[in-house]
JSON list of C-alpha atoms in Angstrom, two decimals:
[
{"chain": "A", "resi": 10, "resn": "MET", "atom": "CA", "xyz": [104.95, 49.34, 70.34]},
{"chain": "A", "resi": 11, "resn": "LYS", "atom": "CA", "xyz": [106.95, 51.53, 72.65]},
{"chain": "A", "resi": 12, "resn": "ILE", "atom": "CA", "xyz": [104.81, 53.21, 75.39]},
{"chain": "A", "resi": 13, "resn": "THR", "atom": "CA", "xyz": [105.95, 56.99, 76.31]},
{"chain": "A", "resi": 14, "resn": "GLU", "atom": "CA", "xyz": [106.14, 58.39, 79.98]},
{"chain": "A", "resi": 15, "resn": "GLN", "atom": "CA", "xyz": [103.77, 60.25, 78.50]},
{"chain": "A", "resi": 16, "resn": "GLU", "atom": "CA", "xyz": [101.50, 57.53, 78.49]},
{"chain": "A", "resi": 17, "resn": "ILE", "atom": "CA", "xyz": [102.01, 56.33, 81.95]},
{"chain": "A", "resi": 18, "resn": "ALA", "atom": "CA", "xyz": [101.57, 59.38, 83.33]},
{"chain": "A", "resi": 19, "resn": "ASP", "atom": "CA", "xyz": [98.16, 59.83, 81.60]},
{"chain": "A", "resi": 20, "resn": "TYR", "atom": "CA", "xyz": [97.27, 56.00, 82.50]},
{"chain": "A", "resi": 21, "resn": "LEU", "atom": "CA", "xyz": [98.04, 56.88, 85.98]},
{"chain": "A", "resi": 22, "resn": "ALA", "atom": "CA", "xyz": [96.26, 59.85, 86.32]},
{"chain": "A", "resi": 23, "resn": "ALA", "atom": "CA", "xyz": [93.15, 58.72, 84.87]},
{"chain": "A", "resi": 24, "resn": "THR", "atom": "CA", "xyz": [93.18, 55.74, 86.62]},
{"chain": "A", "resi": 25, "resn": "PRO", "atom": "CA", "xyz": [93.42, 56.89, 90.87]},
{"chain": "A", "resi": 26, "resn": "ASP", "atom": "CA", "xyz": [92.98, 52.80, 91.80]},
{"chain": "A", "resi": 27, "resn": "PHE", "atom": "CA", "xyz": [95.80, 51.36, 90.23]},
{"chain": "A", "resi": 28, "resn": "PHE", "atom": "CA", "xyz": [97.84, 52.14, 93.57]},
{"chain": "A", "resi": 29, "resn": "ASP", "atom": "CA", "xyz": [95.24, 50.35, 95.36]},
{"chain": "A", "resi": 30, "resn": "ARG", "atom": "CA", "xyz": [95.20, 46.92, 93.18]},
{"chain": "A", "resi": 31, "resn": "HIS", "atom": "CA", "xyz": [98.71, 46.86, 93.38]},
{"chain": "A", "resi": 32, "resn": "ALA", "atom": "CA", "xyz": [99.79, 48.44, 96.68]},
{"chain": "A", "resi": 33, "resn": "GLU", "atom": "CA", "xyz": [103.22, 46.20, 96.81]},
{"chain": "A", "resi": 34, "resn": "LEU", "atom": "CA", "xyz": [104.98, 48.19, 93.64]},
{"chain": "A", "resi": 35, "resn": "LEU", "atom": "CA", "xyz": [104.73, 51.05, 96.12]},
{"chain": "A", "resi": 36, "resn": "ALA", "atom": "CA", "xyz": [107.03, 49.60, 98.73]},
{"chain": "A", "resi": 37, "resn": "THR", "atom": "CA", "xyz": [109.30, 48.59, 95.98]},
{"chain": "A", "resi": 38, "resn": "ILE", "atom": "CA", "xyz": [109.78, 52.04, 94.22]},
{"chain": "A", "resi": 39, "resn": "GLN", "atom": "CA", "xyz": [112.91, 54.03, 94.89]},
{"chain": "A", "resi": 40, "resn": "LEU", "atom": "CA", "xyz": [113.13, 58.09, 94.14]},
{"chain": "A", "resi": 41, "resn": "VAL", "atom": "CA", "xyz": [116.02, 60.39, 94.70]},
{"chain": "A", "resi": 42, "resn": "SER", "atom": "CA", "xyz": [116.29, 62.53, 96.86]},
{"chain": "A", "resi": 43, "resn": "PRO", "atom": "CA", "xyz": [116.68, 65.85, 96.55]},
{"chain": "A", "resi": 44, "resn": "HIS", "atom": "CA", "xyz": [118.26, 66.05, 99.76]},
{"chain": "A", "resi": 45, "resn": "GLY", "atom": "CA", "xyz": [121.80, 64.30, 98.72]},
{"chain": "A", "resi": 46, "resn": "LYS", "atom": "CA", "xyz": [120.48, 62.27, 96.28]},
{"chain": "A", "resi": 47, "resn": "ARG", "atom": "CA", "xyz": [120.32, 59.39, 97.78]},
{"chain": "A", "resi": 48, "resn": "ALA", "atom": "CA", "xyz": [117.32, 56.75, 96.82]},
{"chain": "A", "resi": 49, "resn": "VAL", "atom": "CA", "xyz": [114.47, 56.83, 98.69]},
{"chain": "A", "resi": 50, "resn": "SER", "atom": "CA", "xyz": [110.82, 55.14, 98.86]},
{"chain": "A", "resi": 51, "resn": "LEU", "atom": "CA", "xyz": [107.78, 57.12, 97.50]},
{"chain": "A", "resi": 52, "resn": "GLN", "atom": "CA", "xyz": [106.86, 57.43, 101.18]},
{"chain": "A", "resi": 53, "resn": "GLU", "atom": "CA", "xyz": [109.97, 58.78, 102.21]},
{"chain": "A", "resi": 54, "resn": "ARG", "atom": "CA", "xyz": [109.57, 61.42, 98.99]},
{"chain": "A", "resi": 55, "resn": "GLN", "atom": "CA", "xyz": [106.34, 62.81, 99.80]},
{"chain": "A", "resi": 56, "resn": "ILE", "atom": "CA", "xyz": [107.38, 63.02, 103.48]},
{"chain": "A", "resi": 57, "resn": "GLU", "atom": "CA", "xyz": [110.37, 65.51, 102.27]},
{"chain": "A", "resi": 58, "resn": "LEU", "atom": "CA", "xyz": [107.71, 67.24, 99.87]},
{"chain": "A", "resi": 59, "resn": "GLN", "atom": "CA", "xyz": [105.78, 67.71, 102.77]},
{"chain": "A", "resi": 60, "resn": "ARG", "atom": "CA", "xyz": [108.12, 69.07, 105.02]},
{"chain": "A", "resi": 61, "resn": "ASP", "atom": "CA", "xyz": [109.24, 71.53, 102.07]},
{"chain": "A", "resi": 62, "resn": "LYS", "atom": "CA", "xyz": [106.28, 72.90, 101.51]},
{"chain": "A", "resi": 63, "resn": "THR", "atom": "CA", "xyz": [105.69, 73.32, 105.25]},
{"chain": "A", "resi": 64, "resn": "ARG", "atom": "CA", "xyz": [108.96, 75.01, 105.36]},
{"chain": "A", "resi": 65, "resn": "ALA", "atom": "CA", "xyz": [107.53, 77.13, 102.08]},
{"chain": "A", "resi": 66, "resn": "LEU", "atom": "CA", "xyz": [104.84, 77.92, 103.87]},
{"chain": "A", "resi": 67, "resn": "GLU", "atom": "CA", "xyz": [106.47, 78.76, 107.38]},
{"chain": "A", "resi": 68, "resn": "LEU", "atom": "CA", "xyz": [109.20, 80.89, 105.71]},
{"chain": "A", "resi": 69, "resn": "LYS", "atom": "CA", "xyz": [106.39, 82.76, 103.91]},
{"chain": "A", "resi": 70, "resn": "ALA", "atom": "CA", "xyz": [104.48, 83.72, 106.98]},
{"chain": "A", "resi": 71, "resn": "ALA", "atom": "CA", "xyz": [107.49, 85.09, 108.74]},
{"chain": "A", "resi": 72, "resn": "GLU", "atom": "CA", "xyz": [107.97, 87.31, 105.74]},
{"chain": "A", "resi": 73, "resn": "MET", "atom": "CA", "xyz": [104.25, 88.57, 105.90]},
{"chain": "A", "resi": 74, "resn": "VAL", "atom": "CA", "xyz": [104.88, 89.01, 109.26]},
{"chain": "A", "resi": 75, "resn": "ARG", "atom": "CA", "xyz": [107.80, 91.17, 109.39]},
{"chain": "A", "resi": 76, "resn": "PHE", "atom": "CA", "xyz": [106.48, 93.05, 106.81]},
{"chain": "A", "resi": 77, "resn": "ALA", "atom": "CA", "xyz": [102.97, 93.59, 108.90]},
{"chain": "A", "resi": 78, "resn": "GLN", "atom": "CA", "xyz": [106.04, 94.59, 111.74]},
{"chain": "A", "resi": 79, "resn": "GLU", "atom": "CA", "xyz": [107.81, 97.52, 109.40]},
{"chain": "A", "resi": 80, "resn": "ASN", "atom": "CA", "xyz": [103.81, 98.96, 107.59]},
{"chain": "A", "resi": 81, "resn": "GLU", "atom": "CA", "xyz": [102.83, 99.11, 111.47]},
{"chain": "A", "resi": 82, "resn": "ALA", "atom": "CA", "xyz": [106.16, 100.77, 112.60]},
{"chain": "A", "resi": 83, "resn": "ILE", "atom": "CA", "xyz": [106.36, 103.56, 109.31]},
{"chain": "A", "resi": 84, "resn": "GLN", "atom": "CA", "xyz": [102.60, 104.07, 110.36]},
{"chain": "A", "resi": 85, "resn": "GLN", "atom": "CA", "xyz": [103.61, 104.85, 113.38]},
{"chain": "A", "resi": 86, "resn": "LYS", "atom": "CA", "xyz": [106.06, 107.04, 112.52]},
{"chain": "A", "resi": 87, "resn": "LEU", "atom": "CA", "xyz": [103.90, 109.01, 109.95]},
{"chain": "A", "resi": 88, "resn": "MET", "atom": "CA", "xyz": [101.14, 109.63, 112.78]},
{"chain": "A", "resi": 89, "resn": "ARG", "atom": "CA", "xyz": [104.09, 111.15, 115.22]},
{"chain": "A", "resi": 90, "resn": "TRP", "atom": "CA", "xyz": [104.75, 112.88, 112.35]},
{"chain": "A", "resi": 91, "resn": "MET", "atom": "CA", "xyz": [101.32, 114.20, 111.49]},
{"chain": "A", "resi": 92, "resn": "ARG", "atom": "CA", "xyz": [100.34, 114.72, 114.88]},
{"chain": "A", "resi": 93, "resn": "ALA", "atom": "CA", "xyz": [103.38, 117.10, 115.54]},
{"chain": "A", "resi": 94, "resn": "LEU", "atom": "CA", "xyz": [102.16, 118.84, 112.45]},
{"chain": "A", "resi": 95, "resn": "LEU", "atom": "CA", "xyz": [98.59, 119.41, 113.46]},
{"chain": "A", "resi": 96, "resn": "MET", "atom": "CA", "xyz": [99.77, 120.68, 116.82]},
{"chain": "A", "resi": 97, "resn": "GLN", "atom": "CA", "xyz": [101.68, 123.45, 115.29]},
{"chain": "A", "resi": 98, "resn": "PRO", "atom": "CA", "xyz": [99.61, 126.76, 115.79]},
{"chain": "A", "resi": 99, "resn": "SER", "atom": "CA", "xyz": [101.93, 128.90, 113.88]},
{"chain": "A", "resi": 100, "resn": "ALA", "atom": "CA", "xyz": [102.08, 128.63, 110.07]},
{"chain": "A", "resi": 101, "resn": "ARG", "atom": "CA", "xyz": [105.51, 130.63, 109.99]},
{"chain": "A", "resi": 102, "resn": "GLU", "atom": "CA", "xyz": [107.12, 127.66, 112.12]},
{"chain": "A", "resi": 103, "resn": "LEU", "atom": "CA", "xyz": [105.38, 125.03, 110.17]},
{"chain": "A", "resi": 104, "resn": "PRO", "atom": "CA", "xyz": [108.69, 124.10, 107.70]},
{"chain": "A", "resi": 105, "resn": "ALA", "atom": "CA", "xyz": [110.96, 124.07, 110.34]},
{"chain": "A", "resi": 106, "resn": "THR", "atom": "CA", "xyz": [108.55, 121.66, 112.38]},
{"chain": "A", "resi": 107, "resn": "LEU", "atom": "CA", "xyz": [108.11, 119.07, 109.20]},
{"chain": "A", "resi": 108, "resn": "ALA", "atom": "CA", "xyz": [111.85, 119.28, 108.55]},
{"chain": "A", "resi": 109, "resn": "ARG", "atom": "CA", "xyz": [112.60, 118.47, 111.81]},
{"chain": "A", "resi": 110, "resn": "GLU", "atom": "CA", "xyz": [110.14, 115.60, 112.64]},
{"chain": "A", "resi": 111, "resn": "LEU", "atom": "CA", "xyz": [110.67, 114.48, 108.91]},
{"chain": "A", "resi": 112, "resn": "GLN", "atom": "CA", "xyz": [114.36, 113.76, 110.01]},
{"chain": "A", "resi": 113, "resn": "GLN", "atom": "CA", "xyz": [113.67, 112.98, 113.82]},
{"chain": "A", "resi": 114, "resn": "GLN", "atom": "CA", "xyz": [110.99, 109.96, 113.09]},
{"chain": "A", "resi": 115, "resn": "PHE", "atom": "CA", "xyz": [112.02, 108.47, 110.08]},
{"chain": "A", "resi": 116, "resn": "ALA", "atom": "CA", "xyz": [115.88, 108.65, 110.58]},
{"chain": "A", "resi": 117, "resn": "VAL", "atom": "CA", "xyz": [117.00, 110.56, 107.61]},
{"chain": "A", "resi": 118, "resn": "PRO", "atom": "CA", "xyz": [120.55, 112.43, 108.44]},
{"chain": "A", "resi": 119, "resn": "GLN", "atom": "CA", "xyz": [120.01, 115.51, 106.69]},
{"chain": "A", "resi": 120, "resn": "VAL", "atom": "CA", "xyz": [116.50, 117.50, 105.51]},
{"chain": "A", "resi": 121, "resn": "GLY", "atom": "CA", "xyz": [115.82, 120.68, 103.66]},
{"chain": "A", "resi": 122, "resn": "LEU", "atom": "CA", "xyz": [113.11, 122.59, 102.40]},
{"chain": "A", "resi": 123, "resn": "LYS", "atom": "CA", "xyz": [112.43, 125.69, 100.46]},
{"chain": "A", "resi": 124, "resn": "VAL", "atom": "CA", "xyz": [109.03, 127.25, 99.73]},
{"chain": "A", "resi": 125, "resn": "TRP", "atom": "CA", "xyz": [108.18, 129.75, 96.97]},
{"chain": "A", "resi": 126, "resn": "ASN", "atom": "CA", "xyz": [105.05, 131.68, 96.02]},
{"chain": "A", "resi": 127, "resn": "VAL", "atom": "CA", "xyz": [103.83, 131.77, 99.14]},
{"chain": "A", "resi": 128, "resn": "ALA", "atom": "CA", "xyz": [101.66, 134.91, 100.78]},
{"chain": "A", "resi": 129, "resn": "PRO", "atom": "CA", "xyz": [103.45, 138.20, 101.82]},
{"chain": "A", "resi": 130, "resn": "ASP", "atom": "CA", "xyz": [102.76, 137.52, 105.61]},
{"chain": "A", "resi": 131, "resn": "TYR", "atom": "CA", "xyz": [105.55, 134.64, 104.77]},
{"chain": "A", "resi": 132, "resn": "ALA", "atom": "CA", "xyz": [107.75, 135.61, 102.48]},
{"chain": "A", "resi": 133, "resn": "ASP", "atom": "CA", "xyz": [110.49, 136.56, 105.26]},
{"chain": "A", "resi": 134, "resn": "ILE", "atom": "CA", "xyz": [110.62, 133.51, 107.12]},
{"chain": "A", "resi": 135, "resn": "ALA", "atom": "CA", "xyz": [114.33, 131.50, 106.34]},
{"chain": "A", "resi": 136, "resn": "HIS", "atom": "CA", "xyz": [112.65, 128.64, 104.48]},
{"chain": "A", "resi": 137, "resn": "ALA", "atom": "CA", "xyz": [111.31, 130.91, 101.67]},
{"chain": "A", "resi": 138, "resn": "GLN", "atom": "CA", "xyz": [114.34, 132.06, 100.83]},
{"chain": "A", "resi": 139, "resn": "GLY", "atom": "CA", "xyz": [117.62, 131.48, 99.72]},
{"chain": "A", "resi": 140, "resn": "TYR", "atom": "CA", "xyz": [117.11, 129.23, 96.50]},
{"chain": "A", "resi": 141, "resn": "THR", "atom": "CA", "xyz": [117.69, 130.14, 92.82]},
{"chain": "A", "resi": 142, "resn": "PRO", "atom": "CA", "xyz": [115.38, 130.63, 90.10]},
{"chain": "A", "resi": 143, "resn": "ASP", "atom": "CA", "xyz": [117.47, 127.70, 88.75]},
{"chain": "A", "resi": 144, "resn": "ALA", "atom": "CA", "xyz": [116.04, 125.34, 91.59]},
{"chain": "A", "resi": 145, "resn": "VAL", "atom": "CA", "xyz": [112.33, 126.59, 90.85]},
{"chain": "A", "resi": 146, "resn": "VAL", "atom": "CA", "xyz": [112.61, 125.13, 87.34]},
{"chain": "A", "resi": 147, "resn": "PHE", "atom": "CA", "xyz": [114.13, 121.70, 88.27]},
{"chain": "A", "resi": 148, "resn": "ALA", "atom": "CA", "xyz": [111.21, 121.36, 90.64]},
{"chain": "A", "resi": 149, "resn": "ASN", "atom": "CA", "xyz": [109.08, 122.08, 88.43]},
{"chain": "A", "resi": 150, "resn": "SER", "atom": "CA", "xyz": [110.14, 119.30, 86.27]},
{"chain": "A", "resi": 151, "resn": "LEU", "atom": "CA", "xyz": [110.12, 116.59, 88.75]},
{"chain": "A", "resi": 152, "resn": "THR", "atom": "CA", "xyz": [106.94, 115.03, 88.20]},
{"chain": "A", "resi": 153, "resn": "LEU", "atom": "CA", "xyz": [107.99, 112.02, 90.89]},
{"chain": "A", "resi": 154, "resn": "PRO", "atom": "CA", "xyz": [110.60, 112.57, 93.42]},
{"chain": "A", "resi": 155, "resn": "TYR", "atom": "CA", "xyz": [113.76, 111.85, 92.33]},
{"chain": "A", "resi": 156, "resn": "CYS", "atom": "CA", "xyz": [116.27, 109.35, 94.15]},
{"chain": "A", "resi": 157, "resn": "GLY", "atom": "CA", "xyz": [120.61, 109.30, 93.19]},
{"chain": "A", "resi": 158, "resn": "ILE", "atom": "CA", "xyz": [123.97, 110.32, 94.15]},
{"chain": "A", "resi": 159, "resn": "ASN", "atom": "CA", "xyz": [124.69, 113.93, 94.66]},
{"chain": "A", "resi": 160, "resn": "SER", "atom": "CA", "xyz": [126.22, 115.15, 91.46]},
{"chain": "A", "resi": 161, "resn": "GLY", "atom": "CA", "xyz": [126.22, 119.17, 92.78]},
{"chain": "A", "resi": 162, "resn": "PHE", "atom": "CA", "xyz": [122.23, 119.83, 92.81]},
{"chain": "A", "resi": 163, "resn": "GLU", "atom": "CA", "xyz": [121.57, 123.31, 94.29]},
{"chain": "A", "resi": 164, "resn": "ALA", "atom": "CA", "xyz": [118.74, 121.87, 96.99]},
{"chain": "A", "resi": 165, "resn": "ALA", "atom": "CA", "xyz": [121.57, 119.92, 98.92]},
{"chain": "A", "resi": 166, "resn": "GLN", "atom": "CA", "xyz": [122.73, 123.38, 99.93]},
{"chain": "A", "resi": 167, "resn": "TRP", "atom": "CA", "xyz": [119.75, 123.93, 102.17]},
{"chain": "A", "resi": 168, "resn": "VAL", "atom": "CA", "xyz": [121.19, 121.47, 104.62]},
{"chain": "A", "resi": 169, "resn": "ALA", "atom": "CA", "xyz": [123.34, 121.98, 107.87]},
{"chain": "A", "resi": 170, "resn": "ASP", "atom": "CA", "xyz": [126.46, 119.98, 106.22]},
{"chain": "A", "resi": 171, "resn": "PRO", "atom": "CA", "xyz": [125.60, 120.04, 102.22]},
{"chain": "A", "resi": 172, "resn": "LEU", "atom": "CA", "xyz": [129.26, 118.38, 102.19]},
{"chain": "A", "resi": 173, "resn": "ALA", "atom": "CA", "xyz": [128.33, 115.45, 103.78]},
{"chain": "A", "resi": 174, "resn": "VAL", "atom": "CA", "xyz": [125.39, 114.79, 101.18]},
{"chain": "A", "resi": 175, "resn": "GLN", "atom": "CA", "xyz": [126.29, 111.49, 99.01]},
{"chain": "A", "resi": 176, "resn": "SER", "atom": "CA", "xyz": [122.78, 110.41, 97.86]},
{"chain": "A", "resi": 177, "resn": "LEU", "atom": "CA", "xyz": [119.79, 112.17, 98.09]},
{"chain": "A", "resi": 178, "resn": "ALA", "atom": "CA", "xyz": [115.76, 112.49, 97.95]},
{"chain": "A", "resi": 179, "resn": "LEU", "atom": "CA", "xyz": [114.40, 115.45, 96.03]},
{"chain": "A", "resi": 180, "resn": "ILE", "atom": "CA", "xyz": [110.62, 115.52, 96.84]},
{"chain": "A", "resi": 181, "resn": "PRO", "atom": "CA", "xyz": [108.34, 118.17, 94.57]},
{"chain": "A", "resi": 182, "resn": "LEU", "atom": "CA", "xyz": [105.29, 120.46, 96.19]},
{"chain": "A", "resi": 183, "resn": "ARG", "atom": "CA", "xyz": [102.68, 120.80, 94.59]},
{"chain": "A", "resi": 184, "resn": "PRO", "atom": "CA", "xyz": [99.16, 122.08, 95.84]},
{"chain": "A", "resi": 185, "resn": "LEU", "atom": "CA", "xyz": [97.01, 119.20, 96.02]},
{"chain": "A", "resi": 186, "resn": "THR", "atom": "CA", "xyz": [94.45, 120.52, 93.68]},
{"chain": "A", "resi": 187, "resn": "ALA", "atom": "CA", "xyz": [97.00, 120.37, 90.80]},
{"chain": "A", "resi": 188, "resn": "ASP", "atom": "CA", "xyz": [98.48, 117.43, 88.98]},
{"chain": "A", "resi": 189, "resn": "ALA", "atom": "CA", "xyz": [101.70, 116.69, 88.37]},
{"chain": "A", "resi": 190, "resn": "LYS", "atom": "CA", "xyz": [102.80, 118.69, 85.72]},
{"chain": "A", "resi": 191, "resn": "ALA", "atom": "CA", "xyz": [101.46, 121.71, 87.43]},
{"chain": "A", "resi": 192, "resn": "GLY", "atom": "CA", "xyz": [103.77, 124.85, 89.23]},
{"chain": "A", "resi": 193, "resn": "THR", "atom": "CA", "xyz": [105.54, 123.49, 92.70]},
{"chain": "A", "resi": 194, "resn": "PHE", "atom": "CA", "xyz": [105.21, 125.79, 95.59]},
{"chain": "A", "resi": 195, "resn": "GLY", "atom": "CA", "xyz": [108.17, 124.22, 97.00]},
{"chain": "A", "resi": 196, "resn": "LEU", "atom": "CA", "xyz": [110.95, 121.53, 97.13]},
{"chain": "A", "resi": 197, "resn": "LEU", "atom": "CA", "xyz": [111.97, 119.24, 99.86]},
{"chain": "A", "resi": 198, "resn": "VAL", "atom": "CA", "xyz": [115.51, 116.88, 100.31]},
{"chain": "A", "resi": 199, "resn": "PHE", "atom": "CA", "xyz": [116.50, 114.17, 101.64]},
{"chain": "A", "resi": 200, "resn": "GLY", "atom": "CA", "xyz": [120.35, 114.11, 102.42]},
{"chain": "A", "resi": 201, "resn": "SER", "atom": "CA", "xyz": [122.94, 110.82, 103.48]},
{"chain": "A", "resi": 202, "resn": "PRO", "atom": "CA", "xyz": [126.08, 110.38, 103.63]},
{"chain": "A", "resi": 203, "resn": "ASP", "atom": "CA", "xyz": [125.76, 106.65, 102.59]},
{"chain": "A", "resi": 204, "resn": "SER", "atom": "CA", "xyz": [125.94, 106.82, 99.10]},
{"chain": "A", "resi": 205, "resn": "GLN", "atom": "CA", "xyz": [123.70, 103.62, 98.52]},
{"chain": "A", "resi": 206, "resn": "ARG", "atom": "CA", "xyz": [120.77, 105.22, 100.98]},
{"chain": "A", "resi": 207, "resn": "PHE", "atom": "CA", "xyz": [118.98, 106.99, 97.93]},
{"chain": "A", "resi": 208, "resn": "GLN", "atom": "CA", "xyz": [119.26, 104.88, 94.94]},
{"chain": "A", "resi": 209, "resn": "ALA", "atom": "CA", "xyz": [118.26, 105.45, 91.07]},
{"chain": "A", "resi": 210, "resn": "GLY", "atom": "CA", "xyz": [115.92, 103.60, 90.61]},
{"chain": "A", "resi": 211, "resn": "MET", "atom": "CA", "xyz": [114.28, 102.74, 94.06]},
{"chain": "A", "resi": 212, "resn": "GLY", "atom": "CA", "xyz": [110.90, 103.11, 94.61]},
{"chain": "A", "resi": 213, "resn": "THR", "atom": "CA", "xyz": [109.23, 105.89, 95.36]},
{"chain": "A", "resi": 214, "resn": "GLU", "atom": "CA", "xyz": [105.71, 105.66, 96.06]},
{"chain": "A", "resi": 215, "resn": "PHE", "atom": "CA", "xyz": [106.16, 106.32, 100.17]},
{"chain": "A", "resi": 216, "resn": "LEU", "atom": "CA", "xyz": [108.05, 109.49, 99.30]},
{"chain": "A", "resi": 217, "resn": "ALA", "atom": "CA", "xyz": [105.36, 110.74, 96.93]},
{"chain": "A", "resi": 218, "resn": "ARG", "atom": "CA", "xyz": [102.88, 110.23, 100.05]},
{"chain": "A", "resi": 219, "resn": "ILE", "atom": "CA", "xyz": [105.43, 112.29, 102.29]},
{"chain": "A", "resi": 220, "resn": "GLY", "atom": "CA", "xyz": [105.20, 115.07, 99.52]},
{"chain": "A", "resi": 221, "resn": "GLU", "atom": "CA", "xyz": [101.24, 115.18, 99.40]},
{"chain": "A", "resi": 222, "resn": "LEU", "atom": "CA", "xyz": [101.31, 115.14, 103.06]},
{"chain": "A", "resi": 223, "resn": "SER", "atom": "CA", "xyz": [103.99, 117.62, 103.25]},
{"chain": "A", "resi": 224, "resn": "SER", "atom": "CA", "xyz": [102.08, 120.00, 100.96]},
{"chain": "A", "resi": 225, "resn": "ALA", "atom": "CA", "xyz": [98.89, 119.36, 102.62]},
{"chain": "A", "resi": 226, "resn": "ALA", "atom": "CA", "xyz": [100.35, 121.28, 105.48]},
{"chain": "A", "resi": 227, "resn": "LEU", "atom": "CA", "xyz": [102.21, 123.59, 104.01]},
{"chain": "A", "resi": 228, "resn": "GLY", "atom": "CA", "xyz": [99.49, 124.85, 102.06]},
{"chain": "A", "resi": 229, "resn": "ARG", "atom": "CA", "xyz": [98.96, 126.91, 105.18]},
{"chain": "A", "resi": 230, "resn": "LEU", "atom": "CA", "xyz": [101.47, 129.31, 103.51]},
{"chain": "A", "resi": 231, "resn": "LEU", "atom": "CA", "xyz": [99.77, 129.83, 100.05]},
{"chain": "A", "resi": 232, "resn": "PRO", "atom": "CA", "xyz": [97.99, 133.32, 99.07]},
{"chain": "A", "resi": 233, "resn": "HIS", "atom": "CA", "xyz": [94.13, 132.21, 99.55]}
]
């Protein structure tokens, strides 16, 4: 009766002392190395496998350290941005401070911002003017930040150099007590001359957090 490979494997797994009784077999077993396809002994193959595992762990550890460093850098930028907002005593100057600090802290080439439905005391500031009802309708349609190619969005006109905007991120601003389908009171725009900077399908979780923090800060402009 022919013995199958699986039966041999099952036998060896069920008989861990087999090679203790037949230690001479270990020296004769030849395996194929994944590095160069040369024949190596079982012991050499085990050493290679351990080295590969160690190398994989080292790469994983290096990746985790890099992610931790990147996250720490982002947290530091967020803290500096939020500190600038908290230290701005004038609500009228808050939109300009928010946009300027976002641009500086996160190296965004261009940042634009418009707000609407603000209290009468703030209706005359530059950031509360210069938008159309269509922009409000579009902002209200966004349940998440939009990223992609600038295909002629009105919001691209809100930055200093609209013609340079090849890709953009559009972040709707809503009262924190509202849900994602409630009306907005503003729209934040990030513009870049790099068509790949803000791509359709990219993760928007961080941009959404920026939107939430911006909404919380700019809530000072809303009627109470």
